[in-house]
Amino acid sequence: MDRRLAWPLLPILLAGCTVPPAETPAEALARRQVSCTEAGFVEGTPDFRLCLLLQQTNERLVAVEQRLIWIEQDASLRGPYFGPGWW
């Protein structure tokens, strides 16, 4: 491919690399509230608050699992670790 033709395509290719903005705590709470309401919980009840708490806990567990997967993959690429000064 001719380089003169590739330069106009560069912004289009880089547009797919953008990271979406992070969700604010208020947006996350609103999303959880809608989810619990759709599941049939009535707002203001202890069951509704428990639903919100469980959703937040599950989101945290998913984040921890993703982090652990990343750490395991990173560690497997580095090879075995025998501690400081093993050589």
XYZ file of N, CA and C in Angstrom:
261
model
N 0.847 -1.178 0.000
C 0.000 0.000 0.000
C 0.888 1.235 0.000
N 0.512 2.194 -0.756
C 1.271 3.439 -0.847
C 1.104 4.234 0.451
N 2.190 4.764 0.957
C 2.139 5.503 2.235
C 1.272 6.745 2.136
N 1.202 7.340 0.965
C 0.354 8.538 0.821
C -1.113 8.189 1.013
N -1.466 6.970 0.707
C -2.852 6.545 0.901
C -3.126 6.143 2.351
N -2.084 5.741 3.078
C -2.257 5.277 4.454
C -2.469 6.422 5.433
N -1.858 7.575 5.202
C -1.971 8.683 6.156
C -3.405 9.146 6.380
N -4.229 9.276 5.347
C -5.623 9.680 5.628
C -6.404 8.634 6.424
N -5.979 7.373 6.371
C -6.676 6.324 7.109
C -6.268 6.258 8.578
N -5.158 6.881 8.934
C -4.644 6.808 10.298
C -5.648 7.300 11.350
N -6.293 8.454 11.173
C -7.264 8.876 12.205
C -8.425 7.899 12.363
N -8.826 7.269 11.269
C -9.925 6.301 11.350
C -9.491 5.082 12.158
N -8.273 4.625 11.928
C -7.764 3.472 12.663
C -7.576 3.790 14.140
N -7.096 4.985 14.451
C -6.868 5.360 15.843
C -8.158 5.668 16.583
N -9.221 5.957 15.867
C -10.498 6.252 16.516
C -11.005 5.040 17.289
N -10.677 3.852 16.850
C -11.097 2.647 17.552
C -10.309 2.380 18.818
N -9.247 3.142 19.072
C -8.393 2.932 20.234
C -8.783 3.804 21.418
N -9.828 4.578 21.296
C -10.205 5.465 22.389
C -10.838 4.664 23.519
N -10.597 5.114 24.727
C -11.144 4.472 25.918
C -12.394 5.235 26.327
N -13.506 4.534 26.565
C -14.710 5.242 26.982
C -14.506 5.877 28.351
N -15.212 6.979 28.614
C -15.049 7.622 29.926
C -15.515 6.702 31.044
N -14.864 6.827 32.171
C -15.194 5.979 33.327
C -16.571 6.356 33.869
N -17.233 5.358 34.407
C -18.554 5.568 34.989
C -18.398 6.254 36.345
N -19.187 7.285 36.588
C -19.133 7.976 37.874
C -19.871 7.143 38.921
N -19.587 7.378 40.199
C -20.317 6.643 41.247
C -21.832 6.845 41.169
N -22.261 8.050 40.799
C -23.701 8.308 40.688
C -24.308 7.504 39.543
N -23.590 7.401 38.435
C -24.078 6.612 37.306
C -24.134 5.125 37.659
N -23.121 4.651 38.388
C -23.100 3.252 38.795
C -24.276 2.949 39.724
N -24.548 3.853 40.658
C -25.680 3.659 41.573
C -26.994 3.652 40.805
N -27.144 4.572 39.853
C -28.370 4.625 39.055
C -28.541 3.336 38.251
N -27.456 2.818 37.689
C -27.522 1.572 36.924
C -27.942 0.413 37.822
N -27.386 0.360 39.029
C -27.741 -0.711 39.968
C -29.200 -0.597 40.409
N -29.653 0.640 40.642
C -31.035 0.853 41.065
C -32.017 0.398 39.985
N -31.715 0.727 38.739
C -32.578 0.300 37.633
C -32.602 -1.222 37.545
N -31.442 -1.829 37.701
C -31.355 -3.285 37.623
C -32.175 -3.945 38.730
N -32.064 -3.426 39.946
C -32.817 -4.006 41.067
C -34.316 -3.761 40.894
N -34.694 -2.593 40.393
C -36.109 -2.299 40.156
C -36.664 -3.234 39.089
N -35.888 -3.455 38.024
C -36.328 -4.369 36.966
C -36.436 -5.802 37.472
N -35.647 -6.150 38.489
C -35.701 -7.492 39.057
C -36.901 -7.669 39.987
N -37.627 -6.576 40.263
C -38.842 -6.678 41.065
C -38.709 -6.185 42.487
N -37.571 -5.624 42.862
C -37.406 -5.104 44.218
C -38.011 -3.709 44.312
N -38.593 -3.410 45.465
C -39.223 -2.112 45.701
C -38.215 -1.204 46.377
N -38.055 -0.009 45.811
C -37.071 0.941 46.332
C -37.416 1.338 47.767
N -36.385 1.388 48.607
C -36.550 1.783 50.000
C -36.694 0.616 50.957
N -36.850 -0.581 50.432
C -36.993 -1.752 51.299
C -35.617 -2.343 51.600
N -35.522 -3.116 52.683
C -34.242 -3.769 52.984
C -33.787 -4.706 51.859
N -34.748 -5.355 51.201
C -34.389 -6.234 50.092
C -33.751 -5.455 48.941
N -34.265 -4.271 48.683
C -33.707 -3.417 47.619
C -32.281 -3.010 47.966
N -32.063 -2.621 49.207
C -30.718 -2.232 49.635
C -29.761 -3.419 49.567
N -30.258 -4.618 49.901
C -29.441 -5.820 49.800
C -29.089 -6.115 48.338
N -30.046 -5.910 47.456
C -29.790 -6.094 46.025
C -28.684 -5.149 45.562
N -28.747 -3.899 45.973
C -27.708 -2.929 45.604
C -26.346 -3.355 46.145
N -26.328 -3.809 47.383
C -25.085 -4.234 48.013
C -24.494 -5.451 47.301
N -25.339 -6.402 46.946
C -24.865 -7.596 46.243
C -24.315 -7.249 44.861
N -24.964 -6.341 44.165
C -24.468 -5.930 42.851
C -23.105 -5.258 42.980
N -22.965 -4.375 43.956
C -21.685 -3.695 44.160
C -20.595 -4.697 44.528
N -20.921 -5.657 45.385
C -19.951 -6.676 45.780
C -19.536 -7.529 44.584
N -20.506 -7.921 43.760
C -20.194 -8.711 42.570
C -19.297 -7.942 41.607
N -19.533 -6.643 41.454
C -18.691 -5.827 40.572
C -17.253 -5.768 41.102
N -17.124 -5.640 42.411
C -15.784 -5.634 43.005
C -15.084 -6.971 42.817
N -15.821 -8.074 42.978
C -15.235 -9.402 42.779
C -14.777 -9.600 41.338
N -15.556 -9.120 40.390
C -15.162 -9.223 38.981
C -13.883 -8.441 38.743
N -13.783 -7.239 39.323
C -12.575 -6.428 39.153
C -11.353 -7.122 39.756
N -11.529 -7.742 40.920
C -10.419 -8.452 41.562
C -10.015 -9.661 40.729
N -10.995 -10.398 40.207
C -10.688 -11.559 39.373
C -9.937 -11.150 38.116
N -10.349 -10.054 37.496
C -9.647 -9.576 36.299
C -8.215 -9.181 36.633
N -8.040 -8.541 37.765
C -6.691 -8.143 38.184
C -5.821 -9.378 38.451
N -6.378 -10.384 39.107
C -5.628 -11.612 39.373
C -5.265 -12.344 38.083
N -6.173 -12.365 37.130
C -5.866 -12.985 35.835
C -4.711 -12.265 35.178
N -4.731 -10.936 35.228
C -3.643 -10.161 34.629
C -2.320 -10.455 35.333
N -2.343 -10.524 36.655
C -1.127 -10.802 37.420
C -0.606 -12.195 37.092
N -1.498 -13.179 37.009
C -1.079 -14.538 36.677
C -0.470 -14.604 35.279
N -1.058 -13.918 34.334
C -0.517 -13.906 32.978
C 0.843 -13.222 32.950
N 0.966 -12.128 33.675
C 2.238 -11.413 33.726
C 3.311 -12.275 34.377
N 2.950 -12.972 35.441
C 3.919 -13.819 36.142
C 4.339 -15.009 35.282
N 3.412 -15.557 34.505
C 3.761 -16.707 33.671
C 4.697 -16.301 32.544
N 4.633 -15.061 32.111
C 5.535 -14.590 31.057
C 6.947 -14.362 31.578
N 7.070 -14.049 32.846
C 8.385 -13.759 33.426
C 9.147 -15.019 33.807
N 8.465 -16.107 33.995
C 9.127 -17.337 34.409
C 9.052 -17.503 35.908
N 9.655 -18.566 36.419
C 9.572 -18.838 37.862
C 10.356 -17.799 38.672
N 9.873 -17.543 39.877
C 10.528 -16.595 40.778
C 11.048 -17.376 41.976
N 12.332 -17.295 42.225
C 12.946 -18.040 43.320
C 13.353 -17.156 44.486
N 12.926 -15.926 44.481
C 13.261 -15.022 45.573
C 14.496 -14.196 45.260
N 14.764 -13.185 46.089
C 15.899 -12.306 45.822
C 17.224 -13.051 46.004
N 18.124 -12.838 45.095
C 19.463 -13.391 45.197
C 19.555 -14.881 44.922
N 18.622 -15.439 44.174
C 18.649 -16.876 43.936
C 19.779 -17.291 43.020
N 20.345 -16.375 42.301
C 21.423 -16.715 41.378
C 22.697 -16.832 42.136
